[in-house]
């Protein structure tokens, strides 16, 4: 059984989702609002490949184009949804807790655990396009109380170190799953070992900008690699201002993913 | 784990569009599916009552309920 995969940017699902009218139930910003989405995993109908990684079901980068664009109010249960903002501003209206309106800018991020049920709307209301990475995962328990947490990654100060944004490190946002999200902004020539908790964990490494070498695999803009059954991996930075997202997770025994791997095993 | 007379464990499925869950043991009485209704016995053109995602885009999950979660799931 394989213990790694590579997903090149071109192999990801690339979709443009447009507003379908003034009464659009999903994409806001009619008539010219549209979202572009590049998906690493087979989310919904958006990509035909690997169904996920451990409990992760969605890893995609999205752009909300034009002022007023985004997602209208819609419901969720159970999924834990994280968004990491890289440009523009995300206005996030969420029913979790007592209900709130949040505005997130570059470096800001949130963890929304939908649990027993919540609704949210996400909009870009400023002139600049909004760029984000979305991560969806299965929770460790169903119908938890809904929660919302937000944090900030100081990309001006936190250079050349792996910074845990979500997980169990000091200051990281809590998440109801055995999973950690880290970010590395680093310069050419630097090298960073990433040690996994146990050999039952795996790591998904996504290069948002720049290029890196992981083991013997070179990854460029929006390329990614998934690795498991290993102690640690070395991330060697090949370009200045490289920006890398690292998702470490327990590799749950998932029938869907196993089935896909079996059907797509190289002979 | 709960079973019916066939002794087949009840399954839980999650909508990949929004996270809505279908639990065979609980059914969805408000949507005309009695407790114990097997996933296989739900029409193929059935869609998620919350987001409209087609039946085939639900995934079977083996995840337990949080404390009190079963009652919340019953009325979700």
mmCIF file of C-alpha atoms in Angstrom:
data_model
loop_
_atom_site.group_PDB
_atom_site.id
_atom_site.type_symbol
_atom_site.label_atom_id
_atom_site.label_comp_id
_atom_site.label_asym_id
_atom_site.label_seq_id
_atom_site.Cartn_x
_atom_site.Cartn_y
_atom_site.Cartn_z
ATOM 1 C CA UNK A 1 0.000 0.000 0.000
ATOM 2 C CA UNK A 2 1.329 3.419 -0.914
ATOM 3 C CA UNK A 3 2.250 5.856 1.826
ATOM 4 C CA UNK A 4 2.405 9.047 -0.183
ATOM 5 C CA UNK A 5 0.802 10.916 -3.046
ATOM 6 C CA UNK A 6 1.536 14.068 -5.010
ATOM 7 C CA UNK A 7 -1.148 16.385 -6.367
ATOM 8 C CA UNK A 8 0.151 18.906 -8.904
ATOM 9 C CA UNK A 9 -1.732 22.168 -9.236
ATOM 10 C CA UNK A 10 -3.032 21.251 -12.707
ATOM 11 C CA UNK A 11 -4.470 17.977 -11.385
ATOM 12 C CA UNK A 12 -6.684 19.723 -8.864
ATOM 13 C CA UNK A 13 -10.327 20.476 -9.580
ATOM 14 C CA UNK A 14 -10.589 24.010 -10.967
ATOM 15 C CA UNK A 15 -14.084 25.460 -10.897
ATOM 16 C CA UNK A 16 -15.815 28.746 -11.401
ATOM 17 C CA UNK A 17 -19.066 29.025 -9.484
ATOM 18 C CA UNK A 18 -21.359 31.801 -10.620
ATOM 19 C CA UNK A 19 -24.392 33.416 -9.105
ATOM 20 C CA UNK A 20 -27.462 31.854 -10.686
ATOM 21 C CA UNK A 21 -29.731 34.852 -10.417
ATOM 22 C CA UNK A 22 -31.059 37.542 -8.146
ATOM 23 C CA UNK A 23 -32.632 34.848 -5.939
ATOM 24 C CA UNK A 24 -29.464 32.762 -5.893
ATOM 25 C CA UNK A 25 -29.475 30.579 -2.808
ATOM 26 C CA UNK A 26 -25.708 30.179 -2.670
ATOM 27 C CA UNK A 27 -23.404 32.579 -4.518
ATOM 28 C CA UNK A 28 -23.978 36.205 -3.590
ATOM 29 C CA UNK A 29 -23.185 39.221 -5.722
ATOM 30 C CA UNK A 30 -25.568 38.878 -8.652
ATOM 31 C CA UNK A 31 -25.208 39.579 -11.555
ATOM 32 C CA UNK A 32 -21.414 39.445 -11.853
ATOM 33 C CA UNK A 33 -20.415 37.703 -8.609
ATOM 34 C CA UNK A 34 -18.376 34.532 -8.977
ATOM 35 C CA UNK A 35 -16.099 32.360 -6.886
ATOM 36 C CA UNK A 36 -13.137 30.442 -8.268
ATOM 37 C CA UNK A 37 -12.124 27.334 -6.389
ATOM 38 C CA UNK A 38 -9.191 24.929 -6.799
ATOM 39 C CA UNK A 39 -9.845 21.719 -4.842
ATOM 40 C CA UNK A 40 -7.227 19.194 -3.795
ATOM 41 C CA UNK A 41 -9.767 16.541 -2.857
ATOM 42 C CA UNK A 42 -12.956 15.183 -4.325
ATOM 43 C CA UNK A 43 -15.313 17.572 -2.609
ATOM 44 C CA UNK A 44 -18.925 17.303 -3.718
ATOM 45 C CA UNK A 45 -18.736 17.297 -7.541
ATOM 46 C CA UNK A 46 -15.665 19.512 -7.731
ATOM 47 C CA UNK A 47 -12.840 17.088 -8.291
ATOM 48 C CA UNK A 48 -12.741 13.473 -9.415
ATOM 49 C CA UNK A 49 -9.671 12.325 -7.511
ATOM 50 C CA UNK A 50 -8.668 11.293 -4.018
ATOM 51 C CA UNK A 51 -11.643 11.684 -1.645
ATOM 52 C CA UNK A 52 -9.684 13.105 1.280
ATOM 53 C CA UNK A 53 -6.823 12.733 3.704
ATOM 54 C CA UNK A 54 -7.551 11.238 7.131
ATOM 55 C CA UNK A 55 -10.630 13.189 8.323
ATOM 56 C CA UNK A 56 -9.969 16.025 5.807
ATOM 57 C CA UNK A 57 -12.598 16.252 3.054
ATOM 58 C CA UNK A 58 -11.901 19.690 1.580
ATOM 59 C CA UNK A 59 -8.692 21.531 0.969
ATOM 60 C CA UNK A 60 -9.180 24.293 -1.542
ATOM 61 C CA UNK A 61 -8.098 27.784 -2.336
ATOM 62 C CA UNK A 62 -10.853 30.162 -3.315
ATOM 63 C CA UNK A 63 -11.161 33.700 -4.629
ATOM 64 C CA UNK A 64 -14.291 35.793 -4.173
ATOM 65 C CA UNK A 65 -14.328 38.113 -7.197
ATOM 66 C CA UNK A 66 -15.833 41.570 -6.963
ATOM 67 C CA UNK A 67 -17.386 43.535 -4.128
ATOM 68 C CA UNK A 68 -20.458 41.809 -2.723
ATOM 69 C CA UNK A 69 -19.417 38.314 -3.770
ATOM 70 C CA UNK A 70 -19.465 35.308 -1.475
ATOM 71 C CA UNK A 71 -21.801 32.709 -0.034
ATOM 72 C CA UNK A 72 -25.312 33.543 1.080
ATOM 73 C CA UNK A 73 -26.582 32.274 4.426
ATOM 74 C CA UNK A 74 -26.562 28.457 4.432
ATOM 75 C CA UNK A 75 -26.673 25.700 7.055
ATOM 76 C CA UNK A 76 -24.026 23.245 8.239
ATOM 77 C CA UNK A 77 -23.851 20.368 10.667
ATOM 78 C CA UNK A 78 -20.903 18.419 12.056
ATOM 79 C CA UNK A 79 -18.178 19.569 9.666
ATOM 80 C CA UNK A 80 -15.324 21.583 11.115
ATOM 81 C CA UNK A 81 -14.642 24.407 8.662
ATOM 82 C CA UNK A 82 -11.458 26.472 8.769
ATOM 83 C CA UNK A 83 -10.651 29.451 6.560
ATOM 84 C CA UNK A 84 -7.254 31.137 6.265
ATOM 85 C CA UNK A 85 -7.291 34.606 4.673
ATOM 86 C CA UNK A 86 -4.446 35.744 2.405
ATOM 87 C CA UNK A 87 -5.795 38.883 0.701
ATOM 88 C CA UNK A 88 -8.822 41.104 0.779
ATOM 89 C CA UNK A 89 -11.343 40.923 3.580
ATOM 90 C CA UNK A 90 -13.864 38.257 4.541
ATOM 91 C CA UNK A 91 -17.000 39.372 6.331
ATOM 92 C CA UNK A 92 -18.274 36.338 8.183
ATOM 93 C CA UNK A 93 -21.758 36.248 9.688
ATOM 94 C CA UNK A 94 -22.165 33.168 11.852
ATOM 95 C CA UNK A 95 -24.864 31.857 14.211
ATOM 96 C CA UNK A 96 -22.406 29.955 16.456
ATOM 97 C CA UNK A 97 -22.370 30.979 20.100
ATOM 98 C CA UNK A 98 -24.712 33.939 20.429
ATOM 99 C CA UNK A 99 -24.250 34.855 16.775
ATOM 100 C CA UNK A 100 -21.627 37.251 15.478
ATOM 101 C CA UNK A 101 -20.185 39.243 12.590
ATOM 102 C CA UNK A 102 -16.449 38.892 12.055
ATOM 103 C CA UNK A 103 -14.181 40.646 9.580
ATOM 104 C CA UNK A 104 -11.018 38.802 8.664
ATOM 105 C CA UNK A 105 -8.036 40.133 6.749
ATOM 106 C CA UNK A 106 -4.688 38.771 5.537
ATOM 107 C CA UNK A 107 -3.201 36.511 8.229
ATOM 108 C CA UNK A 108 -6.540 36.074 10.038
ATOM 109 C CA UNK A 109 -8.192 32.680 10.205
ATOM 110 C CA UNK A 110 -11.147 30.973 11.842
ATOM 111 C CA UNK A 111 -12.227 27.534 13.017
ATOM 112 C CA UNK A 112 -16.004 26.984 12.840
ATOM 113 C CA UNK A 113 -17.186 23.681 14.287
ATOM 114 C CA UNK A 114 -20.778 23.374 13.036
ATOM 115 C CA UNK A 115 -21.614 20.520 15.441
ATOM 116 C CA UNK A 116 -25.341 20.317 16.215
ATOM 117 C CA UNK A 117 -26.052 22.985 13.613
ATOM 118 C CA UNK A 118 -25.142 26.486 12.546
ATOM 119 C CA UNK A 119 -25.603 28.830 9.642
ATOM 120 C CA UNK A 120 -23.175 31.243 8.110
ATOM 121 C CA UNK A 121 -22.697 33.688 5.300
ATOM 122 C CA UNK A 122 -19.302 34.678 3.943
ATOM 123 C CA UNK A 123 -18.922 37.811 1.865
ATOM 124 C CA UNK A 124 -16.247 40.023 0.394
ATOM 125 C CA UNK A 125 -17.645 43.532 0.659
ATOM 126 C CA UNK A 126 -14.478 45.531 -0.068
ATOM 127 C CA UNK A 127 -13.241 46.301 -3.601
ATOM 128 C CA UNK A 128 -10.278 43.928 -3.389
ATOM 129 C CA UNK A 129 -10.800 40.240 -4.257
ATOM 130 C CA UNK A 130 -10.747 37.934 -1.230
ATOM 131 C CA UNK A 131 -8.272 35.026 -1.257
ATOM 132 C CA UNK A 132 -8.633 32.167 1.234
ATOM 133 C CA UNK A 133 -7.784 28.536 1.819
ATOM 134 C CA UNK A 134 -10.676 26.409 3.080
ATOM 135 C CA UNK A 135 -10.212 23.225 5.062
ATOM 136 C CA UNK A 136 -13.148 20.972 5.996
ATOM 137 C CA UNK A 137 -12.853 17.941 8.204
ATOM 138 C CA UNK A 138 -14.930 15.356 10.004
ATOM 139 C CA UNK A 139 -15.170 15.987 13.761
ATOM 140 C CA UNK A 140 -14.194 13.419 16.367
ATOM 141 C CA UNK A 141 -17.822 13.406 17.590
ATOM 142 C CA UNK A 142 -21.154 14.221 15.943
ATOM 143 C CA UNK A 143 -23.487 16.973 17.197
ATOM 144 C CA UNK A 144 -21.028 18.789 19.414
ATOM 145 C CA UNK A 145 -22.034 22.265 20.604
ATOM 146 C CA UNK A 146 -21.235 24.687 17.733
ATOM 147 C CA UNK A 147 -18.145 26.835 18.292
ATOM 148 C CA UNK A 148 -16.291 29.625 16.530
ATOM 149 C CA UNK A 149 -12.730 30.753 17.185
ATOM 150 C CA UNK A 150 -10.548 33.156 15.291
ATOM 151 C CA UNK A 151 -6.829 33.837 15.285
ATOM 152 C CA UNK A 152 -4.111 35.789 13.532
ATOM 153 C CA UNK A 153 -0.842 34.753 11.948
ATOM 154 C CA UNK A 154 1.658 37.619 12.066
ATOM 155 C CA UNK A 155 3.390 37.079 8.728
ATOM 156 C CA UNK A 156 5.670 40.069 9.286
ATOM 157 C CA UNK A 157 7.234 38.604 12.438
ATOM 158 C CA UNK A 158 6.815 34.868 12.087
ATOM 159 C CA UNK A 159 9.283 34.141 9.337
ATOM 160 C CA UNK A 160 11.449 31.097 9.002
ATOM 161 C CA UNK A 161 9.668 29.016 11.608
ATOM 162 C CA UNK A 162 6.835 26.540 11.472
ATOM 163 C CA UNK A 163 3.952 28.163 13.363
ATOM 164 C CA UNK A 164 1.019 26.072 14.510
ATOM 165 C CA UNK A 165 -2.237 27.938 13.851
ATOM 166 C CA UNK A 166 -4.783 25.278 14.782
ATOM 167 C CA UNK A 167 -4.293 22.391 17.191
ATOM 168 C CA UNK A 168 -2.897 21.881 20.658
ATOM 169 C CA UNK A 169 0.144 24.193 20.713
ATOM 170 C CA UNK A 170 0.239 27.331 22.894
ATOM 171 C CA UNK A 171 -2.017 29.954 21.358
ATOM 172 C CA UNK A 172 -3.299 27.703 18.566
ATOM 173 C CA UNK A 173 -7.051 27.595 17.977
ATOM 174 C CA UNK A 174 -8.706 24.469 19.399
ATOM 175 C CA UNK A 175 -10.263 21.910 17.074
ATOM 176 C CA UNK A 176 -12.354 18.787 17.873
ATOM 177 C CA UNK A 177 -10.105 16.395 15.951
ATOM 178 C CA UNK A 178 -6.568 14.997 16.244
ATOM 179 C CA UNK A 179 -5.301 17.498 13.681
ATOM 180 C CA UNK A 180 -2.909 20.422 13.509
ATOM 181 C CA UNK A 181 -2.554 23.139 10.884
ATOM 182 C CA UNK A 182 0.737 25.003 10.630
ATOM 183 C CA UNK A 183 2.091 27.661 8.323
ATOM 184 C CA UNK A 184 5.631 28.272 7.191
ATOM 185 C CA UNK A 185 6.767 31.479 5.484
ATOM 186 C CA UNK A 186 10.423 31.081 4.739
ATOM 187 C CA UNK A 187 13.353 32.003 2.578
ATOM 188 C CA UNK A 188 15.541 30.145 0.138
ATOM 189 C CA UNK A 189 18.202 27.893 1.566
ATOM 190 C CA UNK A 190 16.449 27.257 4.880
ATOM 191 C CA UNK A 191 15.424 23.797 5.933
ATOM 192 C CA UNK A 192 12.734 22.778 8.425
ATOM 193 C CA UNK A 193 12.179 19.313 9.838
ATOM 194 C CA UNK A 194 8.563 18.476 10.663
ATOM 195 C CA UNK A 195 8.194 15.673 13.164
ATOM 196 C CA UNK A 196 4.896 13.797 13.216
ATOM 197 C CA UNK A 197 3.231 12.882 16.514
ATOM 198 C CA UNK A 198 3.159 9.186 15.783
ATOM 199 C CA UNK A 199 3.473 6.943 12.762
ATOM 200 C CA UNK A 200 -0.356 6.740 12.804
ATOM 201 C CA UNK A 201 -0.424 10.386 11.758
ATOM 202 C CA UNK A 202 0.004 11.749 8.265
ATOM 203 C CA UNK A 203 0.931 15.142 6.890
ATOM 204 C CA UNK A 204 -0.445 17.061 3.914
ATOM 205 C CA UNK A 205 1.896 19.801 2.683
ATOM 206 C CA UNK A 206 0.548 22.462 0.312
ATOM 207 C CA UNK A 207 2.740 25.107 -1.322
ATOM 208 C CA UNK A 208 0.721 28.263 -1.689
ATOM 209 C CA UNK A 209 3.600 30.378 -2.969
ATOM 210 C CA UNK A 210 7.203 29.648 -3.901
ATOM 211 C CA UNK A 211 8.698 26.184 -3.998
ATOM 212 C CA UNK A 212 10.062 23.591 -1.605
ATOM 213 C CA UNK A 213 11.551 20.119 -1.611
ATOM 214 C CA UNK A 214 9.977 17.496 0.666
ATOM 215 C CA UNK A 215 12.172 14.444 0.816
ATOM 216 C CA UNK A 216 12.966 13.907 -2.875
ATOM 217 C CA UNK A 217 9.826 15.626 -4.224
ATOM 218 C CA UNK A 218 9.969 19.167 -5.554
ATOM 219 C CA UNK A 219 6.743 21.133 -5.116
ATOM 220 C CA UNK A 220 5.939 24.412 -6.853
ATOM 221 C CA UNK A 221 3.036 26.866 -6.776
ATOM 222 C CA UNK A 222 -0.114 25.120 -5.411
ATOM 223 C CA UNK A 223 1.424 21.662 -5.604
ATOM 224 C CA UNK A 224 0.975 19.382 -2.613
ATOM 225 C CA UNK A 225 2.044 16.096 -1.142
ATOM 226 C CA UNK A 226 0.469 13.713 1.356
ATOM 227 C CA UNK A 227 2.723 11.475 3.451
ATOM 228 C CA UNK A 228 2.087 8.952 6.191
ATOM 229 C CA UNK A 229 3.724 6.073 8.030
ATOM 230 C CA UNK A 230 6.886 8.113 8.647
ATOM 231 C CA UNK A 231 8.559 9.797 11.634
ATOM 232 C CA UNK A 232 9.421 13.149 10.136
ATOM 233 C CA UNK A 233 9.809 15.041 6.880
ATOM 234 C CA UNK A 234 12.274 17.724 5.913
ATOM 235 C CA UNK A 235 10.965 20.829 4.141
ATOM 236 C CA UNK A 236 13.755 22.510 2.196
ATOM 237 C CA UNK A 237 12.861 25.975 0.911
ATOM 238 C CA UNK A 238 13.912 26.682 -2.677
ATOM 239 C CA UNK A 239 12.585 30.229 -3.155
ATOM 240 C CA UNK A 240 12.342 33.378 -1.079
ATOM 241 C CA UNK A 241 8.901 34.166 0.375
ATOM 242 C CA UNK A 242 7.721 30.600 0.059
ATOM 243 C CA UNK A 243 4.414 30.111 1.852
ATOM 244 C CA UNK A 244 3.517 26.597 2.914
ATOM 245 C CA UNK A 245 0.506 25.123 4.743
ATOM 246 C CA UNK A 246 1.056 21.929 6.728
ATOM 247 C CA UNK A 247 -1.879 19.780 7.898
ATOM 248 C CA UNK A 248 -0.969 16.953 10.245
ATOM 249 C CA UNK A 249 -3.731 14.533 11.153
ATOM 250 C CA UNK A 250 -4.526 11.157 12.548
ATOM 251 C CA UNK A 251 -5.035 8.767 9.620
ATOM 252 C CA UNK A 252 -8.480 7.422 10.480
ATOM 253 C CA UNK A 253 -9.399 4.116 8.909
ATOM 254 C CA UNK A 254 -11.644 5.467 6.179
ATOM 255 C CA UNK A 255 -13.473 2.998 3.931
ATOM 256 C CA UNK A 256 -14.096 5.547 1.181
ATOM 257 C CA UNK A 257 -10.451 6.541 0.870
ATOM 258 C CA UNK A 258 -9.257 2.924 1.093
ATOM 259 C CA UNK A 259 -11.660 1.964 -1.683
ATOM 260 C CA UNK A 260 -10.415 4.809 -3.877
ATOM 261 C CA UNK A 261 -6.776 3.890 -3.213
ATOM 262 C CA UNK A 262 -7.494 0.257 -4.054
ATOM 263 C CA UNK A 263 -9.191 1.210 -7.321
ATOM 264 C CA UNK A 264 -6.380 3.563 -8.270
ATOM 265 C CA UNK A 265 -3.415 1.513 -7.084
ATOM 266 C CA UNK A 266 -0.564 1.489 -9.601
ATOM 267 C CA UNK A 267 0.114 -2.026 -10.805
ATOM 268 C CA UNK B 1 -24.113 -0.999 18.347
ATOM 269 C CA UNK B 2 -27.843 -1.011 17.622
ATOM 270 C CA UNK B 3 -29.181 -3.414 15.041
ATOM 271 C CA UNK B 4 -32.544 -4.523 13.693
ATOM 272 C CA UNK B 5 -33.804 -8.066 13.140
ATOM 273 C CA UNK B 6 -31.347 -8.548 10.287
ATOM 274 C CA UNK B 7 -28.525 -8.004 12.775
ATOM 275 C CA UNK B 8 -26.857 -5.604 10.392
ATOM 276 C CA UNK B 9 -25.472 -2.604 12.345
ATOM 277 C CA UNK B 10 -27.230 0.686 11.643
ATOM 278 C CA UNK B 11 -25.157 3.019 9.503
ATOM 279 C CA UNK B 12 -24.543 6.759 9.789
ATOM 280 C CA UNK B 13 -24.001 8.861 6.685
ATOM 281 C CA UNK B 14 -22.848 12.426 6.307
ATOM 282 C CA UNK B 15 -23.758 14.864 3.537
ATOM 283 C CA UNK B 16 -20.516 16.040 1.928
ATOM 284 C CA UNK B 17 -22.207 19.274 0.909
ATOM 285 C CA UNK B 18 -23.102 20.540 4.362
ATOM 286 C CA UNK B 19 -22.504 17.920 7.084
ATOM 287 C CA UNK B 20 -26.154 16.941 7.615
ATOM 288 C CA UNK B 21 -26.300 13.377 8.920
ATOM 289 C CA UNK B 22 -28.591 10.466 8.218
ATOM 290 C CA UNK B 23 -28.679 7.800 10.912
ATOM 291 C CA UNK B 24 -30.517 4.601 9.947
ATOM 292 C CA UNK B 25 -31.449 4.003 13.585
ATOM 293 C CA UNK B 26 -33.124 7.420 13.880
ATOM 294 C CA UNK B 27 -34.542 7.856 10.382
ATOM 295 C CA UNK B 28 -35.973 11.264 9.560
ATOM 296 C CA UNK B 29 -39.603 11.085 10.717
ATOM 297 C CA UNK B 30 -40.219 14.727 9.790
ATOM 298 C CA UNK B 31 -39.225 13.887 6.232
ATOM 299 C CA UNK B 32 -41.234 10.664 6.040
ATOM 300 C CA UNK B 33 -38.404 8.229 6.866
ATOM 301 C CA UNK B 34 -39.264 6.054 9.855
ATOM 302 C CA UNK B 35 -36.591 5.066 12.395
ATOM 303 C CA UNK B 36 -34.836 1.940 11.119
ATOM 304 C CA UNK B 37 -35.107 2.926 7.433
ATOM 305 C CA UNK B 38 -32.038 1.550 5.691
ATOM 306 C CA UNK B 39 -29.998 3.851 3.477
ATOM 307 C CA UNK B 40 -30.414 1.359 0.627
ATOM 308 C CA UNK B 41 -34.211 1.671 0.914
ATOM 309 C CA UNK B 42 -34.208 5.447 0.439
ATOM 310 C CA UNK B 43 -35.014 6.419 -3.188
ATOM 311 C CA UNK B 44 -31.991 7.203 -5.371
ATOM 312 C CA UNK B 45 -33.424 10.645 -6.208
ATOM 313 C CA UNK B 46 -33.567 11.640 -2.538
ATOM 314 C CA UNK B 47 -31.528 14.752 -1.703
ATOM 315 C CA UNK B 48 -30.184 16.317 1.483
ATOM 316 C CA UNK B 49 -33.109 18.157 3.119
ATOM 317 C CA UNK B 50 -30.767 20.968 4.185
ATOM 318 C CA UNK B 51 -28.713 21.676 1.054
ATOM 319 C CA UNK B 52 -30.050 19.606 -1.864
ATOM 320 C CA UNK B 53 -26.917 17.484 -2.290
ATOM 321 C CA UNK B 54 -27.757 14.194 -4.087
ATOM 322 C CA UNK B 55 -27.953 10.944 -2.117
ATOM 323 C CA UNK B 56 -24.824 9.449 -3.713
ATOM 324 C CA UNK B 57 -22.731 12.290 -2.280
ATOM 325 C CA UNK B 58 -23.284 11.134 1.282
ATOM 326 C CA UNK B 59 -20.428 9.268 2.922
ATOM 327 C CA UNK B 60 -20.744 6.538 5.524
ATOM 328 C CA UNK B 61 -18.968 7.582 8.713
ATOM 329 C CA UNK B 62 -17.985 5.725 11.859
ATOM 330 C CA UNK B 63 -18.102 8.610 14.324
ATOM 331 C CA UNK B 64 -19.842 8.560 17.706
ATOM 332 C CA UNK B 65 -22.263 11.146 19.038
ATOM 333 C CA UNK B 66 -21.233 13.788 21.523
ATOM 334 C CA UNK B 67 -23.023 13.645 24.868
ATOM 335 C CA UNK B 68 -26.674 14.504 24.173
ATOM 336 C CA UNK B 69 -25.961 14.389 20.442
ATOM 337 C CA UNK B 70 -28.462 11.659 19.601
ATOM 338 C CA UNK B 71 -31.370 13.807 20.783
ATOM 339 C CA UNK B 72 -30.046 16.765 18.795
ATOM 340 C CA UNK B 73 -29.673 14.578 15.710
ATOM 341 C CA UNK B 74 -33.290 13.419 16.057
ATOM 342 C CA UNK B 75 -34.548 16.969 15.570
ATOM 343 C CA UNK B 76 -31.814 18.346 13.275
#
